[in-house]
mmCIF file of C-alpha atoms in Angstrom:
data_model
loop_
_atom_site.group_PDB
_atom_site.id
_atom_site.type_symbol
_atom_site.label_atom_id
_atom_site.label_comp_id
_atom_site.label_asym_id
_atom_site.label_seq_id
_atom_site.Cartn_x
_atom_site.Cartn_y
_atom_site.Cartn_z
ATOM 1 C CA MET O 1 102.217 139.395 58.802
ATOM 2 C CA ALA O 2 99.351 140.515 56.588
ATOM 3 C CA LYS O 3 97.594 143.679 57.598
ATOM 4 C CA LYS O 4 94.052 143.508 58.830
ATOM 5 C CA PRO O 5 91.455 144.760 56.291
ATOM 6 C CA ALA O 6 90.479 147.708 58.526
ATOM 7 C CA GLN O 7 94.097 148.794 58.900
ATOM 8 C CA LYS O 8 94.693 148.460 55.161
ATOM 9 C CA THR O 9 91.569 150.510 54.409
ATOM 10 C CA ARG O 10 92.686 153.223 56.793
ATOM 11 C CA GLU O 11 96.136 153.399 55.190
ATOM 12 C CA ASN O 12 94.633 153.470 51.703
ATOM 13 C CA LEU O 13 92.357 156.349 52.665
ATOM 14 C CA ILE O 14 95.275 158.341 54.087
ATOM 15 C CA GLY O 15 97.341 157.684 50.961
ATOM 16 C CA ALA O 16 94.556 158.741 48.623
ATOM 17 C CA ALA O 17 93.706 161.783 50.746
ATOM 18 C CA LEU O 18 97.351 162.865 50.869
ATOM 19 C CA ASP O 19 97.547 162.870 47.092
ATOM 20 C CA LEU O 20 94.186 164.568 46.477
ATOM 21 C CA PHE O 21 94.420 167.146 49.268
ATOM 22 C CA GLY O 22 97.888 168.060 48.039
ATOM 23 C CA ARG O 23 96.725 168.461 44.456
ATOM 24 C CA PHE O 24 93.342 170.133 44.975
ATOM 25 C CA GLY O 25 93.253 171.378 48.565
ATOM 26 C CA PHE O 26 90.725 170.669 51.290
ATOM 27 C CA GLU O 27 87.813 172.449 49.625
ATOM 28 C CA GLY O 28 88.575 171.067 46.201
ATOM 29 C CA THR O 29 88.598 167.450 47.315
ATOM 30 C CA SER O 30 85.430 165.502 47.999
ATOM 31 C CA THR O 31 85.166 162.555 50.325
ATOM 32 C CA ARG O 32 83.662 160.620 47.437
ATOM 33 C CA ALA O 33 86.799 161.197 45.370
ATOM 34 C CA ILE O 34 88.990 160.035 48.242
ATOM 35 C CA ALA O 35 86.908 156.908 48.834
ATOM 36 C CA ASP O 36 86.935 156.046 45.142
ATOM 37 C CA ALA O 37 90.711 156.549 44.897
ATOM 38 C CA ALA O 38 91.212 154.336 47.959
ATOM 39 C CA ASN O 39 88.790 151.720 46.649
ATOM 40 C CA ALA O 40 86.867 152.075 49.912
ATOM 41 C CA ASN O 41 83.287 152.718 50.956
ATOM 42 C CA LEU O 42 82.397 156.325 51.675
ATOM 43 C CA ALA O 43 81.262 155.323 55.162
ATOM 44 C CA ALA O 44 84.816 154.172 55.952
ATOM 45 C CA ILE O 45 85.957 157.787 56.183
ATOM 46 C CA LYS O 46 83.523 158.525 58.992
ATOM 47 C CA TYR O 47 84.278 155.196 60.668
ATOM 48 C CA HIS O 48 88.048 155.690 60.744
ATOM 49 C CA PHE O 49 88.370 159.475 60.976
ATOM 50 C CA GLY O 50 85.029 160.916 62.016
ATOM 51 C CA GLY O 51 84.749 162.851 58.756
ATOM 52 C CA LYS O 52 86.712 164.912 56.262
ATOM 53 C CA ASP O 53 88.332 167.184 58.885
ATOM 54 C CA GLY O 54 89.573 164.190 60.835
ATOM 55 C CA LEU O 55 90.993 162.616 57.702
ATOM 56 C CA TYR O 56 92.782 165.845 56.805
ATOM 57 C CA ASN O 57 94.396 165.968 60.238
ATOM 58 C CA ALA O 58 95.277 162.278 59.963
ATOM 59 C CA VAL O 59 97.178 163.079 56.754
ATOM 60 C CA ALA O 60 99.137 165.758 58.631
ATOM 61 C CA GLU O 61 99.892 163.253 61.399
ATOM 62 C CA HIS O 62 101.054 160.741 58.781
ATOM 63 C CA ILE O 63 103.461 163.245 57.212
ATOM 64 C CA ALA O 64 104.790 164.334 60.608
ATOM 65 C CA ALA O 65 105.352 160.715 61.596
ATOM 66 C CA GLN O 66 107.173 159.997 58.349
ATOM 67 C CA ILE O 67 109.445 163.018 58.803
ATOM 68 C CA LYS O 68 110.163 161.995 62.384
ATOM 69 C CA ALA O 69 110.919 158.423 61.352
ATOM 70 C CA ALA O 70 113.133 159.470 58.442
ATOM 71 C CA MET O 71 115.057 162.071 60.465
ATOM 72 C CA GLY O 72 115.000 160.231 63.790
ATOM 73 C CA ASP O 73 118.424 158.608 63.531
ATOM 74 C CA ALA O 74 120.089 161.796 62.308
ATOM 75 C CA VAL O 75 118.450 163.890 65.029
ATOM 76 C CA ALA O 76 119.357 161.395 67.747
ATOM 77 C CA ALA O 77 122.943 161.079 66.564
ATOM 78 C CA ALA O 78 123.315 164.841 66.208
ATOM 79 C CA SER O 79 121.889 165.437 69.678
ATOM 80 C CA ALA O 80 124.280 162.905 71.197
ATOM 81 C CA GLU O 81 127.399 164.003 69.299
ATOM 82 C CA ALA O 82 126.784 167.655 70.043
ATOM 83 C CA MET O 83 127.408 167.016 73.736
ATOM 84 C CA PRO O 84 129.251 168.766 75.213
ATOM 85 C CA LEU O 85 128.037 171.543 72.971
ATOM 86 C CA THR O 86 130.915 173.429 71.404
ATOM 87 C CA PRO O 87 131.227 175.149 68.013
ATOM 88 C CA GLU O 88 133.100 172.081 66.740
ATOM 89 C CA THR O 89 130.655 169.437 67.987
ATOM 90 C CA ALA O 90 127.701 171.597 66.927
ATOM 91 C CA ARG O 91 129.091 171.924 63.394
ATOM 92 C CA HIS O 92 129.536 168.187 63.028
ATOM 93 C CA ALA O 93 126.036 167.561 64.367
ATOM 94 C CA LEU O 94 124.547 170.163 62.035
ATOM 95 C CA GLU O 95 126.279 168.491 59.096
ATOM 96 C CA GLN O 96 124.482 165.259 59.980
ATOM 97 C CA ILE O 97 121.099 166.991 60.232
ATOM 98 C CA ILE O 98 121.462 168.807 56.906
ATOM 99 C CA GLU O 99 122.832 165.701 55.189
ATOM 100 C CA GLY O 100 119.907 163.600 56.390
ATOM 101 C CA PHE O 101 117.397 166.259 55.418
ATOM 102 C CA THR O 102 118.951 166.668 51.969
ATOM 103 C CA THR O 103 118.886 162.941 51.290
ATOM 104 C CA LEU O 104 115.274 162.704 52.440
ATOM 105 C CA LEU O 105 113.964 165.564 50.302
ATOM 106 C CA VAL O 106 116.091 165.009 47.229
ATOM 107 C CA THR O 107 115.935 161.232 46.872
ATOM 108 C CA ASN O 108 112.716 160.064 48.552
ATOM 109 C CA PRO O 109 109.849 160.175 46.009
ATOM 110 C CA ALA O 110 107.256 160.159 48.811
ATOM 111 C CA THR O 111 108.254 163.721 49.695
ATOM 112 C CA GLU O 112 106.674 164.979 46.449
ATOM 113 C CA SER O 113 103.163 164.427 47.839
ATOM 114 C CA TRP O 114 104.234 165.625 51.289
ATOM 115 C CA GLY O 115 105.577 168.799 49.735
ATOM 116 C CA ARG O 116 102.316 169.686 47.991
ATOM 117 C CA PHE O 117 100.355 169.228 51.212
ATOM 118 C CA ILE O 118 102.879 171.139 53.329
ATOM 119 C CA VAL O 119 103.068 174.071 50.895
ATOM 120 C CA ARG O 120 99.283 174.467 51.061
ATOM 121 C CA GLU O 121 99.469 174.552 54.839
ATOM 122 C CA GLN O 122 102.272 177.098 54.698
ATOM 123 C CA MET O 123 100.174 179.364 52.513
ATOM 124 C CA SER O 124 96.954 178.976 54.476
ATOM 125 C CA PRO O 125 97.570 177.350 57.873
ATOM 126 C CA SER O 126 94.856 175.264 59.476
ATOM 127 C CA PRO O 127 94.942 173.160 62.665
ATOM 128 C CA ALA O 128 96.808 170.608 60.546
ATOM 129 C CA PHE O 129 99.778 172.968 60.408
ATOM 130 C CA ASP O 130 100.129 172.745 64.190
ATOM 131 C CA ILE O 131 100.358 168.980 63.811
ATOM 132 C CA LEU O 132 102.986 169.218 61.059
ATOM 133 C CA TYR O 133 105.073 171.675 63.053
ATOM 134 C CA GLU O 134 104.793 170.316 66.576
ATOM 135 C CA GLN O 135 105.067 166.632 65.660
ATOM 136 C CA GLY O 136 107.470 166.888 62.708
ATOM 137 C CA MET O 137 109.222 170.005 61.498
ATOM 138 C CA GLY O 138 109.463 171.809 64.831
ATOM 139 C CA ASN O 139 111.947 169.375 66.362
ATOM 140 C CA VAL O 140 114.284 169.670 63.405
ATOM 141 C CA ILE O 141 114.081 173.474 63.448
ATOM 142 C CA THR O 142 114.617 173.676 67.210
ATOM 143 C CA LEU O 143 117.707 171.464 67.109
ATOM 144 C CA THR O 144 119.100 173.224 64.066
ATOM 145 C CA THR O 145 118.630 176.585 65.781
ATOM 146 C CA ARG O 146 120.497 175.392 68.858
ATOM 147 C CA LEU O 147 123.380 174.081 66.768
ATOM 148 C CA VAL O 148 123.566 177.250 64.687
ATOM 149 C CA ALA O 149 123.629 179.322 67.864
ATOM 150 C CA ALA O 150 126.608 177.339 69.175
ATOM 151 C CA ILE O 151 128.499 177.636 65.888
ATOM 152 C CA CYS O 152 127.836 181.350 65.524
ATOM 153 C CA LYS O 153 128.192 182.083 69.258
ATOM 154 C CA LEU O 154 124.667 183.399 69.572
ATOM 155 C CA GLU O 155 121.984 183.018 72.219
ATOM 156 C CA ASP O 156 119.816 179.942 71.599
ATOM 157 C CA ASP O 157 116.626 181.992 71.433
ATOM 158 C CA SER O 158 118.033 184.855 69.418
ATOM 159 C CA GLU O 159 116.254 185.987 66.289
ATOM 160 C CA GLN O 160 119.469 185.718 64.298
ATOM 161 C CA ALA O 161 119.966 182.074 65.317
ATOM 162 C CA ARG O 162 116.396 181.209 64.372
ATOM 163 C CA LEU O 163 116.558 182.983 61.018
ATOM 164 C CA THR O 164 119.896 181.433 60.181
ATOM 165 C CA ALA O 165 118.585 177.955 61.013
ATOM 166 C CA ILE O 166 115.506 178.498 58.870
ATOM 167 C CA THR O 167 117.734 179.691 56.023
ATOM 168 C CA MET O 168 119.882 176.557 56.303
ATOM 169 C CA ILE O 169 116.773 174.365 56.158
ATOM 170 C CA GLY O 170 115.227 176.456 53.397
ATOM 171 C CA GLN O 171 118.150 175.929 51.040
ATOM 172 C CA VAL O 172 117.411 172.205 51.226
ATOM 173 C CA LEU O 173 113.633 172.587 50.953
ATOM 174 C CA VAL O 174 113.922 174.435 47.665
ATOM 175 C CA PHE O 175 115.013 171.217 45.959
ATOM 176 C CA ARG O 176 111.624 169.705 46.801
ATOM 177 C CA VAL O 177 109.064 172.518 46.843
ATOM 178 C CA ALA O 178 110.579 174.357 43.871
ATOM 179 C CA ARG O 179 111.821 171.348 41.951
ATOM 180 C CA ALA O 180 110.366 172.469 38.621
ATOM 181 C CA ALA O 181 112.359 175.721 38.829
ATOM 182 C CA VAL O 182 115.479 173.798 39.885
ATOM 183 C CA MET O 183 115.188 171.470 36.907
ATOM 184 C CA ARG O 184 114.566 174.317 34.465
ATOM 185 C CA ALA O 185 117.431 176.439 35.824
ATOM 186 C CA THR O 186 119.971 173.601 35.865
ATOM 187 C CA GLY O 187 118.876 171.885 32.676
ATOM 188 C CA TRP O 188 118.680 168.587 34.560
ATOM 189 C CA GLU O 189 116.304 165.900 33.344
ATOM 190 C CA ARG O 190 116.383 163.995 36.620
ATOM 191 C CA ILE O 191 118.019 164.090 40.018
ATOM 192 C CA GLY O 192 120.149 160.997 40.283
ATOM 193 C CA GLY O 193 123.388 160.227 42.065
ATOM 194 C CA ARG O 194 125.504 162.853 40.276
ATOM 195 C CA GLU O 195 122.944 165.591 40.802
ATOM 196 C CA HIS O 196 122.481 164.620 44.439
ATOM 197 C CA ASP O 197 126.239 164.853 44.991
ATOM 198 C CA ALA O 198 126.312 168.289 43.358
ATOM 199 C CA ILE O 199 123.515 169.511 45.658
ATOM 200 C CA ARG O 200 125.283 168.077 48.720
ATOM 201 C CA THR O 201 128.511 169.825 47.743
ATOM 202 C CA VAL O 202 126.872 173.244 47.357
ATOM 203 C CA ILE O 203 124.948 172.941 50.614
ATOM 204 C CA GLY O 204 128.075 171.651 52.348
ATOM 205 C CA ASN O 205 130.032 174.695 51.136
ATOM 206 C CA SER O 206 127.327 176.956 52.534
ATOM 207 C CA LEU O 207 127.451 175.186 55.883
ATOM 208 C CA ALA O 208 131.260 175.447 55.957
ATOM 209 C CA ARG O 209 130.997 179.229 55.772
ATOM 210 C CA LEU O 210 128.686 179.362 58.780
ATOM 211 C CA GLY O 211 130.304 181.017 61.773
ATOM 212 C CA PRO O 212 130.470 184.115 63.959
ATOM 213 C CA PRO O 213 130.387 187.418 62.074
ATOM 214 C CA PRO O 214 133.831 188.986 61.736
ATOM 215 C CA ALA O 215 134.734 191.474 64.437
ATOM 216 C CA ARG O 216 134.402 195.071 63.349
ATOM 217 C CA GLU O 217 137.616 197.038 63.322
ATOM 218 C CA LYS O 218 137.790 199.922 65.778
ATOM 219 C CA ALA O 219 138.101 203.349 64.259
ATOM 220 C CA ALA O 220 141.491 205.010 64.710
ATOM 221 C CA PRO O 221 141.619 207.860 67.233
ATOM 222 C CA GLY O 222 140.283 211.021 65.668
ATOM 223 C CA GLU O 223 138.818 209.151 62.673
ATOM 224 C CA ASN O 224 135.144 209.888 62.010
ATOM 225 C CA ALA O 225 132.869 206.923 62.333
ATOM 226 C CA ARG O 226 131.101 206.052 59.114
#
């Protein structure tokens, strides 16, 4: 079914705004430039979004929705398979989350424009960051934290569990938000199937090492603690 003109205009404005806001930021992007890039009338921005601020937030909602849609199956499957939650079921569920996230960020070209927008919000958060986090990234981080806690035998809300989860996610994010450095350091010209498999292997090895810290040996009687 063909989209209605108003719906198509709205989508075109969000697409153009996503690209321009990501490249030049909120202040560096004019509504005129967005309208021109979307082949739309300037008045359409006010009609659909109430103005530039509303359009900016709509872009954040679009990204969050895309993340949720792309990760939805992996999150649902991981949540289901982790029950009852044990270190073993949590590890398998976490593997699914990280695999899905890696495939999304490494192979989906749409994440290039998402990444530029998200990095700007990370550096200088606005109300749009709340949208990105609460409607998109937050669910993935919360579930990952819970799974990490089970694997490492930590409290769900412990700082160590949260930091470890963020580190696990961060090692995937680097292949999107720092792709130029990745390409320069590896000498790759592109990330195709072979490169994707190499990334998955390295991240999988990191995940395999995840577990409780080794127990500290007790000092022998009379031995000075160091």
